[in-house]
mmCIF file of C-alpha atoms and ligand atoms in Angstrom:
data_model
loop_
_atom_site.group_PDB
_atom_site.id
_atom_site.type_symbol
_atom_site.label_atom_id
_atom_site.label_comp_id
_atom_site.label_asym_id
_atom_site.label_seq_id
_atom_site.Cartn_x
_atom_site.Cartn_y
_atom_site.Cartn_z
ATOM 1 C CA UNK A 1 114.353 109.928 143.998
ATOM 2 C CA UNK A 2 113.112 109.953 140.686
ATOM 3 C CA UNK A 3 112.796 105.902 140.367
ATOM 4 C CA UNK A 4 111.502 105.802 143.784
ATOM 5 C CA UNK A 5 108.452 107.876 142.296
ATOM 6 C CA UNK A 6 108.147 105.204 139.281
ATOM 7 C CA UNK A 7 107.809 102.512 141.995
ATOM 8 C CA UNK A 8 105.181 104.075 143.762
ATOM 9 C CA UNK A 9 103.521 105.161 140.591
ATOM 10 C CA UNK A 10 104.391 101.252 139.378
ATOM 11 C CA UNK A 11 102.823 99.753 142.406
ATOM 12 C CA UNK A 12 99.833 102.043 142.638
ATOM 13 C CA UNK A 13 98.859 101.343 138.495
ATOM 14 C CA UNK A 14 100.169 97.198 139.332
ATOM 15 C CA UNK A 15 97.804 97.298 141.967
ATOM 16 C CA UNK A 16 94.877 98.614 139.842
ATOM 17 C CA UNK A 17 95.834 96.573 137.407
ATOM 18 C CA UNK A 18 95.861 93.288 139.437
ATOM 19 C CA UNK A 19 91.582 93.954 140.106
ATOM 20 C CA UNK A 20 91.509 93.461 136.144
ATOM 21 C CA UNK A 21 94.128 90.665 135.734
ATOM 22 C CA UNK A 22 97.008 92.147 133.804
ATOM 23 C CA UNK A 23 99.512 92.886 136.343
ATOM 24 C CA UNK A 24 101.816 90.509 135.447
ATOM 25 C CA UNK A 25 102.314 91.547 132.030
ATOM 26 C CA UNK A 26 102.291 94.837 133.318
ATOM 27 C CA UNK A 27 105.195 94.057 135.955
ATOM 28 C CA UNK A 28 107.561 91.895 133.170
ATOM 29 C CA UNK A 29 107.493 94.878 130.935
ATOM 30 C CA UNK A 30 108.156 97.870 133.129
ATOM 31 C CA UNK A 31 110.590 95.815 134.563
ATOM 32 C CA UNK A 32 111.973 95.350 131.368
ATOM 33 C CA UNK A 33 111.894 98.600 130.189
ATOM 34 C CA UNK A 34 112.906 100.407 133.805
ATOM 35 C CA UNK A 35 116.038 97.863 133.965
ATOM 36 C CA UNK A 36 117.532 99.667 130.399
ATOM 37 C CA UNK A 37 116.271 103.058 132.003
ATOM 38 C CA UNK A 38 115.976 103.506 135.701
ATOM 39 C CA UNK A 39 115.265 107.335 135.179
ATOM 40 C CA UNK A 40 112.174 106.917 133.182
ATOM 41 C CA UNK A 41 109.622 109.542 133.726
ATOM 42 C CA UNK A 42 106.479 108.922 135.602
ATOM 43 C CA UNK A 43 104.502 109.725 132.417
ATOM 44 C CA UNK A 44 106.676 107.218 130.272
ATOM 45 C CA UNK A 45 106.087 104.423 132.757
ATOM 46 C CA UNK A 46 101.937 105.174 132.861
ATOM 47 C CA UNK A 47 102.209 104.901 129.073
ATOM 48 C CA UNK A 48 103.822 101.952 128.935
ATOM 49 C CA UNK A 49 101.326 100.343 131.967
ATOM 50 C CA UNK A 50 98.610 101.629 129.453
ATOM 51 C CA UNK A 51 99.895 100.617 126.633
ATOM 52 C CA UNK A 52 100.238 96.764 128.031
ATOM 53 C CA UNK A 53 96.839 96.832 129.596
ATOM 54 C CA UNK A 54 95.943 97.912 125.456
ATOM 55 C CA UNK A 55 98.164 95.360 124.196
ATOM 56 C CA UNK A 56 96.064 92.672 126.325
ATOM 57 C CA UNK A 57 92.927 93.914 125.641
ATOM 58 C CA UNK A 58 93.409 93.690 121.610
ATOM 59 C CA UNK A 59 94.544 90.160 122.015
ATOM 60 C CA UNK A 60 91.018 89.475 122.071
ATOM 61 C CA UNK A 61 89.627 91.275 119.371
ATOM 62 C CA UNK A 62 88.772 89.632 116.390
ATOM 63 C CA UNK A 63 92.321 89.130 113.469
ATOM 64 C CA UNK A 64 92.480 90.611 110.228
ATOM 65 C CA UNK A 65 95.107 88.779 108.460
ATOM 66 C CA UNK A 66 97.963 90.307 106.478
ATOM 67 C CA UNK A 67 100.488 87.940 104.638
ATOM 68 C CA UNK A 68 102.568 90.078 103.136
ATOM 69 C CA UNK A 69 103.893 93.583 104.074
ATOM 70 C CA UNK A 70 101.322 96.715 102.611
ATOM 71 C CA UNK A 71 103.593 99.330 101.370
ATOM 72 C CA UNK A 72 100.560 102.177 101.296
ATOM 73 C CA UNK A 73 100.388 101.511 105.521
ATOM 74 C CA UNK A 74 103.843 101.979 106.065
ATOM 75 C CA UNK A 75 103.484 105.020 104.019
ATOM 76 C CA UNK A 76 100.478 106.206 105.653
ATOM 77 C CA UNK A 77 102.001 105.053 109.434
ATOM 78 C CA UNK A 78 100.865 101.783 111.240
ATOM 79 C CA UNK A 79 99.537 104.157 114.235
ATOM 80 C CA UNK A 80 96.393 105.093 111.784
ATOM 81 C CA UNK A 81 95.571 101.444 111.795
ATOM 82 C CA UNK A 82 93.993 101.019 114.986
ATOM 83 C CA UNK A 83 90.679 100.111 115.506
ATOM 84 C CA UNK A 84 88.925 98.480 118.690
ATOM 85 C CA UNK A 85 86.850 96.330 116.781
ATOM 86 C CA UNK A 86 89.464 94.374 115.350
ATOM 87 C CA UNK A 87 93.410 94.078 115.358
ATOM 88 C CA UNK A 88 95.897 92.875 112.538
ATOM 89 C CA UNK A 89 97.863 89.837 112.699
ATOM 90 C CA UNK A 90 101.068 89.593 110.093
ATOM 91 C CA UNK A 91 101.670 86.431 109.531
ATOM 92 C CA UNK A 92 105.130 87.829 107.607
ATOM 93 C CA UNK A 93 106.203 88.523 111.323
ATOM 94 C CA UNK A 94 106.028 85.140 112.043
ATOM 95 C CA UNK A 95 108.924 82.506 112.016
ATOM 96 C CA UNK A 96 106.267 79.864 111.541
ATOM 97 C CA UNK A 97 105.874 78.544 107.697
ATOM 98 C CA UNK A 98 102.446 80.024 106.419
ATOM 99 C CA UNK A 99 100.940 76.756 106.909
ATOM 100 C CA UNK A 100 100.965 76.298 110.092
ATOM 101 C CA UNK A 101 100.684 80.312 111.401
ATOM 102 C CA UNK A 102 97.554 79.637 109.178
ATOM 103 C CA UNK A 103 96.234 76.728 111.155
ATOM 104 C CA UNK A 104 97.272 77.791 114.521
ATOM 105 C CA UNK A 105 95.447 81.320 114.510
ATOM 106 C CA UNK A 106 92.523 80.284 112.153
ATOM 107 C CA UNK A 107 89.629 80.393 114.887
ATOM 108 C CA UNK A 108 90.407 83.792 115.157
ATOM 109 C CA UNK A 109 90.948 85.182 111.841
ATOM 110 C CA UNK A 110 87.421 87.050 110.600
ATOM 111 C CA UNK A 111 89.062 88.961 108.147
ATOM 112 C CA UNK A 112 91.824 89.400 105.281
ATOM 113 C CA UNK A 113 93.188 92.403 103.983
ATOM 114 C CA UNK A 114 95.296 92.069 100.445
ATOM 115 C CA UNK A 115 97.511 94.052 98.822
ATOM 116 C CA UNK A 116 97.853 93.913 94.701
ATOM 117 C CA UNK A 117 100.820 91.378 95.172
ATOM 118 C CA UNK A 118 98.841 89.114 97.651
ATOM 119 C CA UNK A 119 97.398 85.958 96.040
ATOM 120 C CA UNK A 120 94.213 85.002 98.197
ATOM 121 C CA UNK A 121 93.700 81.269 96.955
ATOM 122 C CA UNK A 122 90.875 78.705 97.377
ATOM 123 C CA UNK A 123 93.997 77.319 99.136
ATOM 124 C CA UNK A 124 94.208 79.597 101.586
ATOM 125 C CA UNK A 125 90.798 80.203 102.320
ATOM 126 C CA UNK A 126 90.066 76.840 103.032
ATOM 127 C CA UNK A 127 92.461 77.242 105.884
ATOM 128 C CA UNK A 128 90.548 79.612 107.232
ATOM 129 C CA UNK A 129 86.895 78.799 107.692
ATOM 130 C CA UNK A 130 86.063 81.720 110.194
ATOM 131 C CA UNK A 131 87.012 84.550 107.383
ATOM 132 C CA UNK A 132 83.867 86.688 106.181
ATOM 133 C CA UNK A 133 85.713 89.303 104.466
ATOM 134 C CA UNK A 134 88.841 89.943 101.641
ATOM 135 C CA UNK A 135 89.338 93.626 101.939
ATOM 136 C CA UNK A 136 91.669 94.933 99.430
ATOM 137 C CA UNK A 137 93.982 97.575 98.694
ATOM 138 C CA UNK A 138 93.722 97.431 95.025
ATOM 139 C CA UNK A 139 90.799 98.490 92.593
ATOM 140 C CA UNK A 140 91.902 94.926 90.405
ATOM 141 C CA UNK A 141 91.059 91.820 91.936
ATOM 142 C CA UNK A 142 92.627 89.502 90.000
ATOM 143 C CA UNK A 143 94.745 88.142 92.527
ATOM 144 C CA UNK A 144 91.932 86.824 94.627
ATOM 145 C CA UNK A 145 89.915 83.817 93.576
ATOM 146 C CA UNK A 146 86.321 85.245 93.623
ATOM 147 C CA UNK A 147 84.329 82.241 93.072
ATOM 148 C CA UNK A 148 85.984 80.631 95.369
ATOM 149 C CA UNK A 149 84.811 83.831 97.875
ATOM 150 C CA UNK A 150 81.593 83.691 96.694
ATOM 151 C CA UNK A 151 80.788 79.964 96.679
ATOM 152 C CA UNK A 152 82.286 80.310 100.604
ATOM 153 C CA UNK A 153 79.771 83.228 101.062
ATOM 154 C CA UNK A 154 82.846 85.381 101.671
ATOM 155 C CA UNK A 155 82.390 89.637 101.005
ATOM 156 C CA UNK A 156 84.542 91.090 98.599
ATOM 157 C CA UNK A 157 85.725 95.261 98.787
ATOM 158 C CA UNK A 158 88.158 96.632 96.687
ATOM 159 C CA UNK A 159 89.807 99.772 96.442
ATOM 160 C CA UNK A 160 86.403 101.388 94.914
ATOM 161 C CA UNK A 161 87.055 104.766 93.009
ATOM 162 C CA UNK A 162 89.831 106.054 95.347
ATOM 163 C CA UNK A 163 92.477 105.664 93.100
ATOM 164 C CA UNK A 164 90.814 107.115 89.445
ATOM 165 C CA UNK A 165 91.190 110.301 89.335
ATOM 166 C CA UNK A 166 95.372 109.538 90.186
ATOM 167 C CA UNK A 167 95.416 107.107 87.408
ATOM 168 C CA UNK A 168 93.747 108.535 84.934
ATOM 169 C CA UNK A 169 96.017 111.849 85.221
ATOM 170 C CA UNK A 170 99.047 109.045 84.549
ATOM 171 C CA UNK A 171 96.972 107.506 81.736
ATOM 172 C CA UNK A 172 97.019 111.263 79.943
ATOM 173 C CA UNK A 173 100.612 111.581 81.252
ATOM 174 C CA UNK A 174 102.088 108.517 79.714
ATOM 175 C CA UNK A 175 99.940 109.352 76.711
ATOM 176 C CA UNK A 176 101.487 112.962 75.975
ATOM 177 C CA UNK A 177 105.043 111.584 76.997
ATOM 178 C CA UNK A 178 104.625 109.033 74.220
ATOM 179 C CA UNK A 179 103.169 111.162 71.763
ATOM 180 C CA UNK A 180 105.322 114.336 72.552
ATOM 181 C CA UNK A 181 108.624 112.836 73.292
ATOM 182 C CA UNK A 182 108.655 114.124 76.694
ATOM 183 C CA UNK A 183 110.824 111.338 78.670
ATOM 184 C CA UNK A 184 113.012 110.547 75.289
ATOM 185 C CA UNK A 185 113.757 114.440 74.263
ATOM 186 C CA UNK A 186 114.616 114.909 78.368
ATOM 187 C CA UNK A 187 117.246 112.143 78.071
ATOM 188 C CA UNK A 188 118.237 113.518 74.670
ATOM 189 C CA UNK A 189 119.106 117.193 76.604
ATOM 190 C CA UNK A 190 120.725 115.221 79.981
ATOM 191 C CA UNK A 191 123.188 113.386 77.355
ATOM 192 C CA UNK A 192 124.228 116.736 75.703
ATOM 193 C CA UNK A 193 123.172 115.613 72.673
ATOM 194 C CA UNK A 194 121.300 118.871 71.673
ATOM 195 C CA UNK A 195 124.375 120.451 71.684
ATOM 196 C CA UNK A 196 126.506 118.048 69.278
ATOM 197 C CA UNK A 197 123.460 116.694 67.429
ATOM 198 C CA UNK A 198 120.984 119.419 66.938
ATOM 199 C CA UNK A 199 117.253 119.543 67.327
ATOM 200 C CA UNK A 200 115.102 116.466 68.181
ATOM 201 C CA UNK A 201 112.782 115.161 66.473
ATOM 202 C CA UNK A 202 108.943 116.869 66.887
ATOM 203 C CA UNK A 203 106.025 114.349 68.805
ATOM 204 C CA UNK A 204 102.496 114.444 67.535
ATOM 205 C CA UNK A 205 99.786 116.767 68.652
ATOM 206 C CA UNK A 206 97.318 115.005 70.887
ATOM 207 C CA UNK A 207 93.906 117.600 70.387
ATOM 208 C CA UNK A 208 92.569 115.639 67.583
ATOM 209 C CA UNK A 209 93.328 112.203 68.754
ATOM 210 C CA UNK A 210 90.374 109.610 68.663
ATOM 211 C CA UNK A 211 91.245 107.689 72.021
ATOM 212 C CA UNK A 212 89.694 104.048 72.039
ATOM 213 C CA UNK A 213 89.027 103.522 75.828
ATOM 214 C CA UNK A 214 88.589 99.610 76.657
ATOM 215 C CA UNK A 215 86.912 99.223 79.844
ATOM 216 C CA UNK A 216 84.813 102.296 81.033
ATOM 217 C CA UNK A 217 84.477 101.865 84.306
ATOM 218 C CA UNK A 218 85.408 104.878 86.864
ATOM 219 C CA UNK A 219 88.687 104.897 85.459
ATOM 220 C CA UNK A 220 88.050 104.823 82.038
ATOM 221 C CA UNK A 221 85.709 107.606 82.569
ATOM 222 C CA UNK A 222 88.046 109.740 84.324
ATOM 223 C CA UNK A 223 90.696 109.026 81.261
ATOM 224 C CA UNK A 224 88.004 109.856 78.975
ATOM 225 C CA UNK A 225 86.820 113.146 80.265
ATOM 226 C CA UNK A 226 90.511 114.389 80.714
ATOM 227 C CA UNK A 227 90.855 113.548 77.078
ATOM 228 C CA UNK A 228 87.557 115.262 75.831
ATOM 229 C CA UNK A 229 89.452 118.273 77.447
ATOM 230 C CA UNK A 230 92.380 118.452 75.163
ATOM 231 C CA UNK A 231 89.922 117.797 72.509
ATOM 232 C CA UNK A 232 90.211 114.238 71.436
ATOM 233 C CA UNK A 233 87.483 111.926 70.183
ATOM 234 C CA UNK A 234 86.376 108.845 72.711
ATOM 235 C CA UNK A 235 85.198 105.880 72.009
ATOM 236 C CA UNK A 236 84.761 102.740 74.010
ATOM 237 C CA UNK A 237 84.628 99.349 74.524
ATOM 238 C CA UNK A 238 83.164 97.179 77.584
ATOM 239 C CA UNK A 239 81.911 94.202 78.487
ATOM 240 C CA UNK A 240 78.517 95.717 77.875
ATOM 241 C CA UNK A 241 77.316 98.967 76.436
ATOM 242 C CA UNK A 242 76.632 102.251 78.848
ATOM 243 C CA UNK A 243 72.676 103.044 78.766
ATOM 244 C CA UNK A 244 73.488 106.739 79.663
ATOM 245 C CA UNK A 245 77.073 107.511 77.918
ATOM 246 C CA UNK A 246 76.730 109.161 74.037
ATOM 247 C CA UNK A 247 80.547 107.793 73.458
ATOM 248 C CA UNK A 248 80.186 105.138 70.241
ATOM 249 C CA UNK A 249 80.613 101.777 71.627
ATOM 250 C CA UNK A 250 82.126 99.030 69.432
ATOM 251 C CA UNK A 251 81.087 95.542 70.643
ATOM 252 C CA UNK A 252 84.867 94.359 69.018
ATOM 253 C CA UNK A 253 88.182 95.168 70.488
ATOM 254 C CA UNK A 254 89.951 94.984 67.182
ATOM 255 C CA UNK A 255 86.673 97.170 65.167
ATOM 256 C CA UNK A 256 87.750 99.725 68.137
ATOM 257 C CA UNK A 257 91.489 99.537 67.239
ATOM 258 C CA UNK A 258 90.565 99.879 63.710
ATOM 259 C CA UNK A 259 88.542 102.992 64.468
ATOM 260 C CA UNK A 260 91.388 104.617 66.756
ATOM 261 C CA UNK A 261 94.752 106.388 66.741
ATOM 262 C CA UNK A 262 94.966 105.236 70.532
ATOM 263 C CA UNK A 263 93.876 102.603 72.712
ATOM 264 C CA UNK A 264 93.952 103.421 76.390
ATOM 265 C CA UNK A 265 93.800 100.083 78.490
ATOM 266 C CA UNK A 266 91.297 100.579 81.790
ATOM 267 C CA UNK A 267 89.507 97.416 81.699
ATOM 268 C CA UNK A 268 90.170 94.465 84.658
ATOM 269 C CA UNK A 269 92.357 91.357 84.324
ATOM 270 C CA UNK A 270 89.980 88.357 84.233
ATOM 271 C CA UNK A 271 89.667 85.096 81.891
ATOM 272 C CA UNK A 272 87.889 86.555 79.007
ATOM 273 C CA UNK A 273 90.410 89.855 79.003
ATOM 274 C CA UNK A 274 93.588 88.151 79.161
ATOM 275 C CA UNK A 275 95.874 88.572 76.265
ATOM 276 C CA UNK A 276 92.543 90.462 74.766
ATOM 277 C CA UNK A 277 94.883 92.499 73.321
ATOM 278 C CA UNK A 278 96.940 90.940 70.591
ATOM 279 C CA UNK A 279 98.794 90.891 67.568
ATOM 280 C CA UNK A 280 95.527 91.122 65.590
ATOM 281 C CA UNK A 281 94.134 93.988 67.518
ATOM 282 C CA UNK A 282 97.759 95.692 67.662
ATOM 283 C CA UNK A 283 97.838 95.241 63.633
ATOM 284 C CA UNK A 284 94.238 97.129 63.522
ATOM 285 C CA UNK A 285 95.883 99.922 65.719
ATOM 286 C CA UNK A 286 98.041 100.445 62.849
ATOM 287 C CA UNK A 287 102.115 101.520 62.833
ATOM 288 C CA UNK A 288 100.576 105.200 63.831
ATOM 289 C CA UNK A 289 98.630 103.844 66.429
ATOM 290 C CA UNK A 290 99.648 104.465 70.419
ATOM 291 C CA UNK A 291 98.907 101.651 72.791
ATOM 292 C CA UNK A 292 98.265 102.612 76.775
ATOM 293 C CA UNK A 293 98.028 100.167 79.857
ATOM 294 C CA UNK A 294 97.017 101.318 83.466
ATOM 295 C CA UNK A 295 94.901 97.941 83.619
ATOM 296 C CA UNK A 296 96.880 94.767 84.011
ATOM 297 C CA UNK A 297 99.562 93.917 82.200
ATOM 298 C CA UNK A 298 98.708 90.233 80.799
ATOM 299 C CA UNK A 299 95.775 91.916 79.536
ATOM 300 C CA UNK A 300 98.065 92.499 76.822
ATOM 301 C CA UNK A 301 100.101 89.575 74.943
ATOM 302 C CA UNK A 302 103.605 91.023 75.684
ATOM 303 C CA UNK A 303 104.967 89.425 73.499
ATOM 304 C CA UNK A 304 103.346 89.897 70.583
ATOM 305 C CA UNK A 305 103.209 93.721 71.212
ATOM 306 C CA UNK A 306 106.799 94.163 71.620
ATOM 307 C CA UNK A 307 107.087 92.138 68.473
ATOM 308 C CA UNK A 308 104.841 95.042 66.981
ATOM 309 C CA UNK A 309 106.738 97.752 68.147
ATOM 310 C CA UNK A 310 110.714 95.886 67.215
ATOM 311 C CA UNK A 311 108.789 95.959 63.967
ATOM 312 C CA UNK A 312 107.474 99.082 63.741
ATOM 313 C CA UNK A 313 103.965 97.939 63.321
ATOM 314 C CA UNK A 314 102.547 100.422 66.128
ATOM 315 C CA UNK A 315 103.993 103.507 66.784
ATOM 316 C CA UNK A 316 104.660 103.454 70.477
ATOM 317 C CA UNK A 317 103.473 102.283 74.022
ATOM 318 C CA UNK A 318 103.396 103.670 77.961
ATOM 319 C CA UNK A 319 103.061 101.079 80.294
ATOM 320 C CA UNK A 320 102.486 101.069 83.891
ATOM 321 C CA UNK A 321 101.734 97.312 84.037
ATOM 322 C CA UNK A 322 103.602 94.023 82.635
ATOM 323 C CA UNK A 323 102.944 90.597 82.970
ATOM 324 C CA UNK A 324 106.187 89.390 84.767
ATOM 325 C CA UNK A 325 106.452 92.344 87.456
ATOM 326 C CA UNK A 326 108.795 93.400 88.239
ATOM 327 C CA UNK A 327 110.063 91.986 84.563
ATOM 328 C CA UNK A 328 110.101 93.782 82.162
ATOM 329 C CA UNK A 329 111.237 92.933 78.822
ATOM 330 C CA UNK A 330 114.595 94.198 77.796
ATOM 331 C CA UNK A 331 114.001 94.910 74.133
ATOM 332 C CA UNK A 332 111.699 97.812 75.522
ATOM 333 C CA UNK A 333 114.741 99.303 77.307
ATOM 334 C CA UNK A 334 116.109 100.808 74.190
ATOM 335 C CA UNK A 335 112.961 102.181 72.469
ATOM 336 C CA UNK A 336 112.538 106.015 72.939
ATOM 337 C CA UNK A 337 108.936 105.456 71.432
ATOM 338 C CA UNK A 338 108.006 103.658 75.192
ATOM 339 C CA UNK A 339 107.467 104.959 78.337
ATOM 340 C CA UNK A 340 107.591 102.719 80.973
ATOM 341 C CA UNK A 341 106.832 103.116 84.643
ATOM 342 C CA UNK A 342 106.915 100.743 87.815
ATOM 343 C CA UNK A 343 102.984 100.210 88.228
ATOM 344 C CA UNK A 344 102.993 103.634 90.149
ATOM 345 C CA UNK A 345 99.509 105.234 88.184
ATOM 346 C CA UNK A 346 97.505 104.641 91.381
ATOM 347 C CA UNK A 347 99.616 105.962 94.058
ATOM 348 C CA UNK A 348 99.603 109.312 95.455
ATOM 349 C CA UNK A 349 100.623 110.368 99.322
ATOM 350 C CA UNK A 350 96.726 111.434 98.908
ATOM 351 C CA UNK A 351 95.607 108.823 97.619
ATOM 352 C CA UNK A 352 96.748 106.685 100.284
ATOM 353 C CA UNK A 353 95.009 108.579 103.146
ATOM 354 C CA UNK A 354 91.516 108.037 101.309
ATOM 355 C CA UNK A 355 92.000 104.359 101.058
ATOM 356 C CA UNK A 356 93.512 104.072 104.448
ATOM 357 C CA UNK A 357 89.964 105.448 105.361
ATOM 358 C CA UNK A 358 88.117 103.140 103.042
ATOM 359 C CA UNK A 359 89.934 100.386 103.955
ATOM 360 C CA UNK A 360 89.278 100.915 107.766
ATOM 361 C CA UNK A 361 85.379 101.761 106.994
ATOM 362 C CA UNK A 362 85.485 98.733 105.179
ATOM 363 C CA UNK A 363 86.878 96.405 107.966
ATOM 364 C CA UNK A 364 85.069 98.340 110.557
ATOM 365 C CA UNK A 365 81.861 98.024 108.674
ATOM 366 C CA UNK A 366 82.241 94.391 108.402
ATOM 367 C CA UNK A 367 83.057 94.098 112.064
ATOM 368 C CA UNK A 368 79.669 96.046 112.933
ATOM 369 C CA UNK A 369 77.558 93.605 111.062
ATOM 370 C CA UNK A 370 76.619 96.920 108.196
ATOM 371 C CA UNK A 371 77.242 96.984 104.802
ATOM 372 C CA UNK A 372 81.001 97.634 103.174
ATOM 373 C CA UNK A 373 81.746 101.021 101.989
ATOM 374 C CA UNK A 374 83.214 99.692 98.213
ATOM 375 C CA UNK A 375 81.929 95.934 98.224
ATOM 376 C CA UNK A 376 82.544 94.168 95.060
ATOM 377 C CA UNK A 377 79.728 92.828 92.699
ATOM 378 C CA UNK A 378 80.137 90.656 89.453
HETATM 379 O O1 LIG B 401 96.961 98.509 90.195
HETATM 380 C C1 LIG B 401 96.474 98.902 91.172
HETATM 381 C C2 LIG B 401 95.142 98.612 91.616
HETATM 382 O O2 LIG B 401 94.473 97.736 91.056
HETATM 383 O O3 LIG B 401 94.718 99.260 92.572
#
């Protein structure tokens, strides 16, 4: 009784269906579906009619291109990714190698969107002539080649200032971990140490601190005004000088070490900031001096700065970011002076939902010929 009522509900949508050409997709998949189920409901068998007619109709929207899996839309739910401008096409779904998924869908691909693990090479644009757009999911863009963007007259949007008010609480939270012991006295308590060994030795106070922020963009800014709060000092450095911000600016990485019992690292990864900070700059930090890094981590020579801190000459580190992720080096393991995390400082379940709407205002944007919510400029 039952199926005969899908039938007639089948044949009746079929038949609708057949004055706008989908019926045969239509038929193979209800058929499909009502072969594993013959009790489905009529409501369940509409959807699914629907739901193929949809499916049809997106296979001729423009592609957005995703080569590697985004964790934040997993996260956030793939259902809040639907637009009917445009539709996503994962080339990680694919059996095909990259190459040729590349070549075979290229007419259609207007778009990219890129995670912080997603190289976008001059490669792999030239693959794809027809894309006007990287959208991505990160505030750094390190990982896509922008001249080669801009010399193919291809837009740019990042993850704009989403993510700076959730990093620049981590900043001050790796800070006073470092400085107060927080993570090192916890594991001291967990091994019952405090029992058989007594107290632990104190941290330093952070009010007082004079915090060298390098790179004051939107997230140096937010670092900085969390740290005026607890009464620190600020001062900066940046590619240029602010016009309308009364921190002192030093011109000199190293002159801003040397004036600082902390450097906070905020700045971008690019050519000229790569290994910026080194041994020299770590030696002008001095063996009190605290080292921070939300940025990137080959902004800092690794190397050299766990070579400072085996040797004493700085007094400690927290680091979200490392040049090898998800690497780390081991000698950091056993210092209770570092606090590491997994390059977490960005992410929030909140944060997420604010760049899942920037990043669909961005696509959507581009897709309506306006301009993008958080484009990228030099
Ligand atoms: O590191 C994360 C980002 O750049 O968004």
């Amino acid at each position: 009784m039952q199926t005969d009522t899908n039938m007639c509900v089948l044949l009746k949508y079929i038949t609708w269906q057949n004055r706008h050409g989908f019926a045969e997709e239509c038929l193979v998949s209800i058929k499909r579906k009502g072969k594993k189920n013959p009790l489905l409901s009529r409501a369940s068998v509409l959807k699914m009619a629907v739901s193929t007619d949809c499916h049809k109709a997106q296979q001729d929207f423009p592609k957005v291109l995703i080569l590697k899996p985004i964790s934040f839309i997993a996260h956030v739910g793939e259902q809040h990714y639907a637009s009917n401008k445009f539709t996503f096409l994962k080339a990680y779904d694919s059996s095909l190698p990259l190459h040729q998924f590349l070549s075979t869908h290229s007419p259609s691909i207007k778009a990219i969107l890129a995670s912080v693990g997603t190289p976008i090479t001059a490669d792999i644009l030239q693959l794809l002539p027809e894309v006007g757009v990287v959208v991505t999911t990160s505030v750094g863009l390190n990982q896509v080649d922008l001249p080669e963007c801009r010399r193919r007259g291809i837009k740019v949007a990042n993850a704009g200032s989403v993510f700076s008010d959730d990093v620049a609480d981590f900043a001050v939270g790796l800070l006073i971990d470092v400085l107060r012991k927080v993570s090192a006295s916890d594991g001291y308590v967990r091994k019952g140490l405090w029992a058989t060994k007594g107290d632990y030795p104190l941290g330093s106070k952070l009010g007082g601190k004079r915090i060298g922020i390098v790179g004051l963009g939107n997230i140096g800014f937010a670092v900085a005004k969390r740290l005026e709060a607890f009464g620190c000092g600020i001062s900066y450095n940046s590619r240029k000088r602010k016009p309308h911000v009364s921190y002192p600016f030093y011109e000199s990485v190293c002159e801003l070490a040397a004036n600082c019992d902390v450097l906070v690292i905020c700045c971008e990864l690019t050519d000229q900031t790569r290994h910026m900070i080194n041994k020299e700059v770590l030696s002008a930090l001095g063996k009190q001096g605290v080292i921070v890094n939300i940025g990137r981590g080959a902004i800092i020579n690794e190397k050299e700065m766990v070579q400072c801190l085996v040797q004493g000459e700085i007094a400690g580190a927290g680091l979200d970011v490392f040049e090898n992720e998800p690497d780390v080096p081991v000698e950091l393991f056993a210092m209770d002076n570092v606090v590491l995390s997994p390059h977490v400082a960005v992410f929030t379940p909140e944060s997420f939902l604010d760049l899942r709407d920037l990043v669909m205002g961005n696509l959507e944007a581009f897709f309506s010929n306006k301009p993008l919510l958080s484009e990228y400029g030099d």
